Short mmCIF file of C-alpha atoms in Angstrom, two decimals:
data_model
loop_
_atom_site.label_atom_id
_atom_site.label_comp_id
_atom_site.label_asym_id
_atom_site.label_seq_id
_atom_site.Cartn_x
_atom_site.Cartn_y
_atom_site.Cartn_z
CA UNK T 1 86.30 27.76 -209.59
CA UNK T 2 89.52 29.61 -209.26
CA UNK T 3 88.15 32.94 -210.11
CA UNK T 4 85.26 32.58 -207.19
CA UNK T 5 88.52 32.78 -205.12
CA UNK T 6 89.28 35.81 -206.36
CA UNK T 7 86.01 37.12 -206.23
CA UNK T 8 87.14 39.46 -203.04
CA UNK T 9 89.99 40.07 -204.80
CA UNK T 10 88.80 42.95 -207.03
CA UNK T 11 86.92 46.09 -205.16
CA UNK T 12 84.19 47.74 -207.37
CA UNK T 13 85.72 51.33 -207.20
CA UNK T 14 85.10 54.22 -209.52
CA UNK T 15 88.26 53.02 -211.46
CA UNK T 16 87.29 49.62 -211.94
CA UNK T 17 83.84 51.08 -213.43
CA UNK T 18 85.40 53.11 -215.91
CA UNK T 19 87.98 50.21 -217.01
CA UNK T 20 85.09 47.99 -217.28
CA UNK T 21 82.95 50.25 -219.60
CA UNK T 22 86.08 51.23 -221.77
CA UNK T 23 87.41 47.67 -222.03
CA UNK T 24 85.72 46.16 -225.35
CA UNK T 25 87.06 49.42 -227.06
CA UNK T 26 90.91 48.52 -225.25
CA UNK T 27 90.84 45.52 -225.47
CA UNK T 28 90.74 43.83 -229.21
CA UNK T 29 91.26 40.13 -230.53
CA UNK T 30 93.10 39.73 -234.22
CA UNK T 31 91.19 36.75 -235.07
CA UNK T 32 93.15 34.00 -236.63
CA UNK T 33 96.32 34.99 -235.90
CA UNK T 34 97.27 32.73 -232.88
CA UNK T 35 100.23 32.88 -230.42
CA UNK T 36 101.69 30.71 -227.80
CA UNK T 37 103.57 33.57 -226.67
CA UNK T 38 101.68 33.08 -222.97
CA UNK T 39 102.67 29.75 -222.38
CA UNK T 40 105.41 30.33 -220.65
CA UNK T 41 104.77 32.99 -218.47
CA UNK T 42 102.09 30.91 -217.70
CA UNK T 43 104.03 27.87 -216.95
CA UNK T 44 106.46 30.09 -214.21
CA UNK T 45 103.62 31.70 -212.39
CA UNK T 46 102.30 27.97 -211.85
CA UNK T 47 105.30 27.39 -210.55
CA UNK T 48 105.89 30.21 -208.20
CA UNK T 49 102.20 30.23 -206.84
CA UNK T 50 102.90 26.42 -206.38
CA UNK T 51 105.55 27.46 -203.98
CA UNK T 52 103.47 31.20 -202.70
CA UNK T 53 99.81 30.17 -203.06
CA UNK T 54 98.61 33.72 -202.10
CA UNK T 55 95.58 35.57 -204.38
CA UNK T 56 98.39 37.38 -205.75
CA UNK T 57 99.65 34.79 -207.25
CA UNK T 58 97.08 32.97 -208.49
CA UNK T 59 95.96 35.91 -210.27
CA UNK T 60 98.87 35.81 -212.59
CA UNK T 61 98.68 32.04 -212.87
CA UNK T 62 94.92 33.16 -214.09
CA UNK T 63 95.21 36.03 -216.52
CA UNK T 64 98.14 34.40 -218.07
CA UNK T 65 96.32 31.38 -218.99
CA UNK T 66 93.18 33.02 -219.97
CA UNK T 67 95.41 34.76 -222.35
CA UNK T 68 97.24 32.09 -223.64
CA UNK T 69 93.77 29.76 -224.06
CA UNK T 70 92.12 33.44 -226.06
CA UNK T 71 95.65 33.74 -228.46
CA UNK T 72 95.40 30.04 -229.10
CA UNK T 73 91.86 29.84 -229.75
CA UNK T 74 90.28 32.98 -231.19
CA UNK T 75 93.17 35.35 -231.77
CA UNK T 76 96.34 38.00 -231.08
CA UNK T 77 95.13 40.18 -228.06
CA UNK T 78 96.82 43.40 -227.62
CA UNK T 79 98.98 44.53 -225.44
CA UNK T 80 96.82 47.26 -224.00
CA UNK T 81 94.42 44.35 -222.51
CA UNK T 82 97.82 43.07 -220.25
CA UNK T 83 98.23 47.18 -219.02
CA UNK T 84 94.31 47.61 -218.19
CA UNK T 85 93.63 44.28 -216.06
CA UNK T 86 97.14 45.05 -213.93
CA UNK T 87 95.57 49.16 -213.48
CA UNK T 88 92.69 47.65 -211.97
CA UNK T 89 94.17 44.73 -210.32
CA UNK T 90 95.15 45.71 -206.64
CA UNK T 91 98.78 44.94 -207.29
CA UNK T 92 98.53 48.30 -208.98
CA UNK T 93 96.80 49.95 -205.64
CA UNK T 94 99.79 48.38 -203.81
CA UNK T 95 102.12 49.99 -206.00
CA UNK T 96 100.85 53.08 -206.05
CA UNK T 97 100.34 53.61 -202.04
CA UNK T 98 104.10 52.06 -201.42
CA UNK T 99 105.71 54.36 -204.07
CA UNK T 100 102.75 57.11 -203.59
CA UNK T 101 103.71 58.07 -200.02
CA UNK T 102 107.89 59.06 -201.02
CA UNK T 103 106.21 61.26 -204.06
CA UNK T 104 104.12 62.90 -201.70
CA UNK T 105 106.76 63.72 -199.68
CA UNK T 106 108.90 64.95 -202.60
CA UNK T 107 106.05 67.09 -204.20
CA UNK T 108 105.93 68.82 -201.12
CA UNK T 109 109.88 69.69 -200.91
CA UNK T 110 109.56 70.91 -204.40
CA UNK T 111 106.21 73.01 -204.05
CA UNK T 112 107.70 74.45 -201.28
CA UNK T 113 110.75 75.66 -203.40
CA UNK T 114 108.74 77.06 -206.17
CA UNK T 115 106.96 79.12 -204.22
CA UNK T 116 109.77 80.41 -202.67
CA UNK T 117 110.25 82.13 -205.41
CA UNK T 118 107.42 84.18 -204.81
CA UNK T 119 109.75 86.14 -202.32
CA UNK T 120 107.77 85.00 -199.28
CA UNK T 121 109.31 82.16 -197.09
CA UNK T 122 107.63 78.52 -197.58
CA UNK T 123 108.58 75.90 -195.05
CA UNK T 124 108.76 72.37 -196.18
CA UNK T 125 108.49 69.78 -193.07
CA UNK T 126 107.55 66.21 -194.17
CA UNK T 127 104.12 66.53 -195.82
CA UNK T 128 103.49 69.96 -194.33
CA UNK T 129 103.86 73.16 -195.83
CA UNK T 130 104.42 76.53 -193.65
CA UNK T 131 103.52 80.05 -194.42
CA UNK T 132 103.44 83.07 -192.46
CA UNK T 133 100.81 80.71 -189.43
CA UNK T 134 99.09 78.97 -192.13
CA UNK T 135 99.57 74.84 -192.66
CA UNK T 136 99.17 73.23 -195.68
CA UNK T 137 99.08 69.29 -195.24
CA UNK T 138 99.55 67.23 -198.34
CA UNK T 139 97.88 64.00 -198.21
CA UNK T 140 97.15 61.12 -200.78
CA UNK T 141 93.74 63.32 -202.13
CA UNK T 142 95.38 66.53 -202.45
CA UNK T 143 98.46 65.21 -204.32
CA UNK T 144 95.50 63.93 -207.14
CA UNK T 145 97.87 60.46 -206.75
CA UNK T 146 94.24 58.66 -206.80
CA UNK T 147 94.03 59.99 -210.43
CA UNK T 148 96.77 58.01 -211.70
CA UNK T 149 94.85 55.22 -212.43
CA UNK T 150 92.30 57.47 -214.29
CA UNK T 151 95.35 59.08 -216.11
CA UNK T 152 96.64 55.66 -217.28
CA UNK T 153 93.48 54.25 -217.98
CA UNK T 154 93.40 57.49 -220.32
CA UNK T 155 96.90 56.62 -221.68
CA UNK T 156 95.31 53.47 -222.94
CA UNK T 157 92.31 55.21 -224.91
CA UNK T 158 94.45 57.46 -226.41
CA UNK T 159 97.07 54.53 -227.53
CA UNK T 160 94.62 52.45 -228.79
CA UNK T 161 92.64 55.30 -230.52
CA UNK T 162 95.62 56.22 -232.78
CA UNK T 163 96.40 52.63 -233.46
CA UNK T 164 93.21 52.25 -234.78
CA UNK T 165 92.51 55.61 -237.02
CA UNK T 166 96.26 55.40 -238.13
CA UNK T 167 96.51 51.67 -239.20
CA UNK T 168 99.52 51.10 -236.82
CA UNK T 169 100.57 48.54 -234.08
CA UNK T 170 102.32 50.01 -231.24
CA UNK T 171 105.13 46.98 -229.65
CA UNK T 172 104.81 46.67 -225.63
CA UNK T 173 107.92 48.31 -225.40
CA UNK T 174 106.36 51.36 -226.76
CA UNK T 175 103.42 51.35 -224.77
CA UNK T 176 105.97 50.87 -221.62
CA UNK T 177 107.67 54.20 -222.97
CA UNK T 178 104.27 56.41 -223.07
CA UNK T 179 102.76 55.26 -220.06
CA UNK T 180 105.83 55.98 -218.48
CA UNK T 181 105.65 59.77 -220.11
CA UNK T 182 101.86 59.37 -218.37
CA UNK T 183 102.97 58.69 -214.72
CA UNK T 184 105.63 61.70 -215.31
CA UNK T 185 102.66 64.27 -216.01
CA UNK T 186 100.73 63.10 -213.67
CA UNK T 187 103.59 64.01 -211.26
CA UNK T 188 103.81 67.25 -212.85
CA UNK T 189 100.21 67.94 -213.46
CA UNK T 190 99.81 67.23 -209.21
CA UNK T 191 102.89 69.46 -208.47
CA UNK T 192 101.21 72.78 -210.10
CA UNK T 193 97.86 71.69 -208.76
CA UNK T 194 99.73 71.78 -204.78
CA UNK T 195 101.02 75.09 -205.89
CA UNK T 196 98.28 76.86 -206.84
CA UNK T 197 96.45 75.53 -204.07
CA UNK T 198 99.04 76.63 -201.68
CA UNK T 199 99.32 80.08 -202.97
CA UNK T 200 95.78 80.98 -202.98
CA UNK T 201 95.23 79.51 -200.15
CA UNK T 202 92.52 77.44 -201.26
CA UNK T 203 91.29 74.59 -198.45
CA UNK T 204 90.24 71.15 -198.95
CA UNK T 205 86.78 72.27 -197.64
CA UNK T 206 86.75 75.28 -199.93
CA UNK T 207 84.89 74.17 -203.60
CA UNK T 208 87.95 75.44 -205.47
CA UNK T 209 89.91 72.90 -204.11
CA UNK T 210 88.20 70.51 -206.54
CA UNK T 211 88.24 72.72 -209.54
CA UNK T 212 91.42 73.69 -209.68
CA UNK T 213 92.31 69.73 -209.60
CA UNK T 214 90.43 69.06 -212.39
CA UNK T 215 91.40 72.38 -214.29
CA UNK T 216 95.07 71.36 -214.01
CA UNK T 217 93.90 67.75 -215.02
CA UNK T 218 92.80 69.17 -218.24
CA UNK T 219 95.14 71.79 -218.91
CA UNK T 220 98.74 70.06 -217.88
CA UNK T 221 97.86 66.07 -218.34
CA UNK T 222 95.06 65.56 -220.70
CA UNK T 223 95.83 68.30 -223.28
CA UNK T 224 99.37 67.36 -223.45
CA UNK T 225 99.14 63.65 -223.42
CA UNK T 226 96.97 64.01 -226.71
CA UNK T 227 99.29 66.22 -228.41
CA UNK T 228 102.25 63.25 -227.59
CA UNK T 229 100.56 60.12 -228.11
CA UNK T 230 99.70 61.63 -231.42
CA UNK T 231 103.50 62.81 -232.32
CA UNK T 232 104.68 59.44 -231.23
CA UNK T 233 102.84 57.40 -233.36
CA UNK T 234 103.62 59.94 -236.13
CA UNK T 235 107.54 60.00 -235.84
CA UNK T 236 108.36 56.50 -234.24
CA UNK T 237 105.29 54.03 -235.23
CA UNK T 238 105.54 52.50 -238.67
CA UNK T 239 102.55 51.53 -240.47
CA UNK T 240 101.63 48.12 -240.58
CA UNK T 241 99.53 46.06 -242.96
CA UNK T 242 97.59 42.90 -240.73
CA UNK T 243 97.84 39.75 -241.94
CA UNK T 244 94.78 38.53 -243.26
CA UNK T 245 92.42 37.60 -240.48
CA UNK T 246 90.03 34.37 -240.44
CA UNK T 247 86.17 34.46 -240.43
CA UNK T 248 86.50 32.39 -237.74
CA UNK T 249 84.40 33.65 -234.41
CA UNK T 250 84.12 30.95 -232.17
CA UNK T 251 87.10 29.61 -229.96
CA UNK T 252 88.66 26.41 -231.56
CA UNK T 253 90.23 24.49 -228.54
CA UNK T 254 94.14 23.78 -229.63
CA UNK T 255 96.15 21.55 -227.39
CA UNK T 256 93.36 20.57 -225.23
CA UNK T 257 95.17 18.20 -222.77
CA UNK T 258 98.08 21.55 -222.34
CA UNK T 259 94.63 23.73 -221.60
CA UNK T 260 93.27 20.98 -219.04
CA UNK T 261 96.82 20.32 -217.36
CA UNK T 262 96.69 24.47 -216.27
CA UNK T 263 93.39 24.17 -215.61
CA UNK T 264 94.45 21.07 -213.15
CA UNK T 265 97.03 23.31 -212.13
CA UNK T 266 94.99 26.12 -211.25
CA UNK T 267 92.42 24.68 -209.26
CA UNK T 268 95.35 22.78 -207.41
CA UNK T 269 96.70 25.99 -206.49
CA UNK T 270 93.24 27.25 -205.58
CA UNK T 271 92.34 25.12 -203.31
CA UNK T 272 95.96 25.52 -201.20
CA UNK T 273 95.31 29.12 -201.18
CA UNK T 274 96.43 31.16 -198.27
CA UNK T 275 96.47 34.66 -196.91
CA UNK T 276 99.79 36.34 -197.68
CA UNK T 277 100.32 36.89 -193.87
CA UNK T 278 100.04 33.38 -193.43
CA UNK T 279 102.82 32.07 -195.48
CA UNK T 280 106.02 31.10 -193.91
CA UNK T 281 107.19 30.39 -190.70
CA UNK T 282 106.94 33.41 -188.92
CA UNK T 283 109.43 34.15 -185.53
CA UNK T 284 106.99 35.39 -182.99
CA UNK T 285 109.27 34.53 -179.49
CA UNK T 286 110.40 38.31 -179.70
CA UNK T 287 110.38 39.79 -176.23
CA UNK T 288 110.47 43.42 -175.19
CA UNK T 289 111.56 44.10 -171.48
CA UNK T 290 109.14 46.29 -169.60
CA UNK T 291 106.12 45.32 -172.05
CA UNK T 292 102.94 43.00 -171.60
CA UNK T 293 103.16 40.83 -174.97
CA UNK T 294 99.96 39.63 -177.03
CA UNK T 295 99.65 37.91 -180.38
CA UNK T 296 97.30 38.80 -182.75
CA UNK T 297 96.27 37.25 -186.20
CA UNK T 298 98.46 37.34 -189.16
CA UNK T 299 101.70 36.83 -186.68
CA UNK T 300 101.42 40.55 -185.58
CA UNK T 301 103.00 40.83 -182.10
CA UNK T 302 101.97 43.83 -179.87
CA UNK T 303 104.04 45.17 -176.83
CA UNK T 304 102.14 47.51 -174.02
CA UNK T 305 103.06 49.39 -171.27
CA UNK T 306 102.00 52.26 -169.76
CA UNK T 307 103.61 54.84 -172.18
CA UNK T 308 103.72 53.51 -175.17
CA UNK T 309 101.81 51.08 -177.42
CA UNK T 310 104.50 48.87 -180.33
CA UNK T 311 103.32 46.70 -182.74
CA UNK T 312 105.77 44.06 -185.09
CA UNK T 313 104.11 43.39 -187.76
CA UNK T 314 105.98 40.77 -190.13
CA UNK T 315 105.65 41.44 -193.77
CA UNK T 316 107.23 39.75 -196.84
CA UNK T 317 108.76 41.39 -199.91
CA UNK T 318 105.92 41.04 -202.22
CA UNK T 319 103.26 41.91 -199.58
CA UNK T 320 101.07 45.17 -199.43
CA UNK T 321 102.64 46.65 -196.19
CA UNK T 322 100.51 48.03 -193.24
CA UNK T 323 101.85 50.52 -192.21
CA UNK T 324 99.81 53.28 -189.60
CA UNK T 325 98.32 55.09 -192.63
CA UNK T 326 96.56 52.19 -193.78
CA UNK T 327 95.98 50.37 -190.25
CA UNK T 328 95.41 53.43 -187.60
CA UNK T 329 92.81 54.88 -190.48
CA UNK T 330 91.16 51.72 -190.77
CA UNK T 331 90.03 52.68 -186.79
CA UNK T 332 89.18 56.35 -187.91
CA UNK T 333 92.30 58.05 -187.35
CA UNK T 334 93.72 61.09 -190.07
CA UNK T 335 97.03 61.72 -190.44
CA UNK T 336 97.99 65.42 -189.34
CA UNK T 337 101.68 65.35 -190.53
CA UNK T 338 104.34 62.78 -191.69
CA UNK T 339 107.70 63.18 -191.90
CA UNK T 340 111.09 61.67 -192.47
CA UNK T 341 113.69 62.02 -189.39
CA UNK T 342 116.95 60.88 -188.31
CA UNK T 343 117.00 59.57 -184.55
CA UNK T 344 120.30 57.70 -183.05
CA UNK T 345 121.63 57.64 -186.30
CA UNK T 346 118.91 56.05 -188.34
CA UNK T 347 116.49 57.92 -190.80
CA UNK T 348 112.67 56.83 -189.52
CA UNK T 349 109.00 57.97 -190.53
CA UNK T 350 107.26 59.41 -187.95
CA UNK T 351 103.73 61.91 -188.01
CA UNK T 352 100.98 62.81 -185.71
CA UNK T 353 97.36 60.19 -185.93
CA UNK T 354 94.11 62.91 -185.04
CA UNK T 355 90.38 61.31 -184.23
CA UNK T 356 88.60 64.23 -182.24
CA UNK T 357 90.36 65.02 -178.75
CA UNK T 358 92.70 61.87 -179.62
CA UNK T 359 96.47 62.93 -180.65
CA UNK T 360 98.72 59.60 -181.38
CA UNK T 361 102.12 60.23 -182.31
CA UNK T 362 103.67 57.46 -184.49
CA UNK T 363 107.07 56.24 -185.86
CA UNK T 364 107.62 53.43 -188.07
CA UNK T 365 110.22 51.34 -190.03
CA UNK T 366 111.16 48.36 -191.44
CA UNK T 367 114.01 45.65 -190.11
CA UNK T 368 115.55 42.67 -189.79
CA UNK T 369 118.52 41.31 -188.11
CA UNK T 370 121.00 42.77 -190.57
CA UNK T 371 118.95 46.01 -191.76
CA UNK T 372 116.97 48.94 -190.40
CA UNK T 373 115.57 51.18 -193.43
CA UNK T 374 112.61 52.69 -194.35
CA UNK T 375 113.15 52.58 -198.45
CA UNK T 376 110.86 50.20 -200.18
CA UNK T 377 113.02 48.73 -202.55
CA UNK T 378 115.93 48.25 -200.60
CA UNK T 379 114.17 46.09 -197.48
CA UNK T 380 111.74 44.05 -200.55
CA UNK T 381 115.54 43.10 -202.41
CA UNK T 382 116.58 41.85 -199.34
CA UNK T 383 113.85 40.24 -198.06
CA UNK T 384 113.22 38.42 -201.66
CA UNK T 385 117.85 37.58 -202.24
CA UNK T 386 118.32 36.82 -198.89
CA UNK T 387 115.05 35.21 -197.69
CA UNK T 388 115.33 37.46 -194.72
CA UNK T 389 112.64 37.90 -192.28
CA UNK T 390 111.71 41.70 -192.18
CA UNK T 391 108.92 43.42 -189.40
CA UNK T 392 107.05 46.56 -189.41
CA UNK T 393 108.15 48.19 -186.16
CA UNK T 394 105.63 50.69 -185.38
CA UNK T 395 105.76 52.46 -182.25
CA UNK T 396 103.18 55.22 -180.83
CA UNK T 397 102.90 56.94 -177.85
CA UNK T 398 100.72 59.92 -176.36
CA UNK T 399 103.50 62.86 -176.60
CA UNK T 400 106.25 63.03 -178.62
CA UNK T 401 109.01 63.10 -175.68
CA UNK T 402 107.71 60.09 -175.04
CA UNK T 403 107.90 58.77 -178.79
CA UNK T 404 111.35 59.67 -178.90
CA UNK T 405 112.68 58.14 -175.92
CA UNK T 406 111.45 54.64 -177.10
CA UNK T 407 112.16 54.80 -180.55
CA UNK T 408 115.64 55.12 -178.79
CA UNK T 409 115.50 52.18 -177.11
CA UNK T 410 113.95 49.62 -179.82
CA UNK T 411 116.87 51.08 -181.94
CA UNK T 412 119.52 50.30 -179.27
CA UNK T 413 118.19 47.05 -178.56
#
């Protein structure tokens, strides 16, 4: 019952395919050997979705009992079956898009640098890349961030491929270390894929612009990554002889009444289960002088006038956040540039929203009574140790002067 609310939970992507179809080879069960090594982690994500009963949460409380009733019933499972259902979870999506958007940024400074060692003079300005009249814009597709997943989900294959021809178990820590090495080349691998594109001038439209992302793909990520996995499990993985392993192949039900009590548990939780907007007592008597006020669902407050157009959108630290890249192109808007600036002393985002004749420009950051900031981490730590109530201000406008002059005032406010 509990997984049919989850059933929206997963999105049947490309990714998701590909996980699905290389899982039985992943994912492997030493038979016999049992474990109640996932009874506790269990036993705390009952307790925090008892307190934040959000999909999120019950989709720990879930896997971790479905791995504690498989290790007490049938068998060890590996750790690579942990690393594959959180890459195609969407806690991994919001990762990726939260930390994905700073990289981008940072990709683009650095592009910019390398090629200015060409001789000719390349402009970094947020996302946007400058040369001689022609604009490079580096969004989510062109920074091949979308192929992280894919690059993990290779890490995997390749970890659990050596384990297997080599005779050797690899400890989570491990795995931690060479995934980690995986999300580095993929940083790397997208870096010379911007700067090739950039200095040959090759458009999105253009079918290059495809090939050269999966040339570099090959050439500085997947030829590579073989080469270490391989060296790693030849200098720092020690062979290891399994225990003998039962005949046994069906599950044999230990601690039945532990199994039923999470069971209880989790369809307890399921049934409480709310949207992640929903939870908490949100503050919505926040007034803007000069604007017409309207609710909207999920708490979001929106302020109009005849300039510009603010929304407050309150968020909580483990929430996916919406900001205008994910909202505004949910109506069929693209994103023409983003950048980072400093205005009245604080550093914002701001960028320019495109659909046809239609120019938006937008700013956005996060606050709360004692902090304005527009770094992840630091507004997430404070909302989870303080128990602070953060917002989404974003603010757009139809010209920038405009833009500018209220940023000003919500930040004097």
């Amino acid at each position: 019952m509990s997984v049919v609310f989850l059933r929206e939970y997963f999105v049947w992507t490309s990714t998701l395919i590909t996980a699905v179809i290389i899982a039985p080879y992943i994912c492997t069960i030493e038979r016999g050997i049992f474990s109640l090594r996932y009874l506790i982690p269990t036993l705390i994500t009952i307790a925090i979705a008892s307190i934040v009963p959000v999909k999120t949460t019950l989709f720990f409380t879930i896997l971790f009992a479905t791995l504690f009733l498989i290790e007490n019933g049938l068998g060890k499972v590996n750790s690579m079956a942990i690393f594959l259902l959180l890459l195609i979870s969407p806690i991994f999506n919001y990762a990726s898009s939260a930390l994905g958007f700073p990289i981008r940024l940072l990709l683009s400074e650095l592009a910019a640098s390398i090629l200015s060692y060409t001789g000719s003079h390349y402009k970094s300005e947020g996302n946007m890349i400058t040369h001689d009249g022609f604009e490079f814009s580096v969004d989510q597709a062109c920074a091949g961030l979308n192929m992280l997943a894919v690059s993990l989900i290779l890490g995997l294959f390749l970890i659990t491929y050596y384990q297997k021809k080599l005779n050797k178990r690899i400890s989570f820590q491990q795995a931690v270390i060479l995934l980690s090495i995986t999300v580095l080349m993929n940083i790397l691998c997208n870096l010379f894929r911007i700067v090739l594109l950039i200095l040959f001038k090759v458009m999105p439209d253009n079918i290059l612009h495809e090939l050269i992302g999966i040339i570099c793909f090959i050439t500085y990520l997947i030829i590579p990554l073989v080469y270490i996995v391989k060296l790693f499990f030849k200098h720092f993985i020690k062979q290891q002889h399994l225990n003998p392993q039962t005949t046994a192949s069906q599950l044999i039900l230990r601690y039945q009444l532990v199994h039923f009590a999470l069971l209880t548990a989790a369809l307890f939780i399921s049934s409480k289960l709310k949207s992640g907007d929903h939870v908490g007592k949100l503050a919505n008597q926040v007034q803007i002088q000069g604007y017409k006020k309207e609710n909207l669902e999920n708490g979001i407050m929106k302020f109009e006038n005849s300039q510009s157009l603010i929304y407050l959108k309150p968020t909580i630290f483990y929430a996916p956040e919406h900001n205008p890249m994910v909202c505004w192109k949910g109506s069929g808007y693209d994103f023409k540039s983003i950048k980072k600036e400093i205005i009245s002393g604080r550093e914002i985002y701001t960028g320019t929203l495109i659909k046809g004749n239609d120019i938006i420009y937008t700013a956005w950051w996060f606050e709360s009574k004692q902090l304005r900031t527009i770094n992840q981490l630091s507004w997430r730590w404070k909302a989870l140790k303080d128990n602070n109530q953060f917002y989404l201000i974003n603010i757009n406008a139809s010209s920038p002067l405009v833009l500018i002059k209220t940023i000003k005032e919500m930040l004097l406010r």
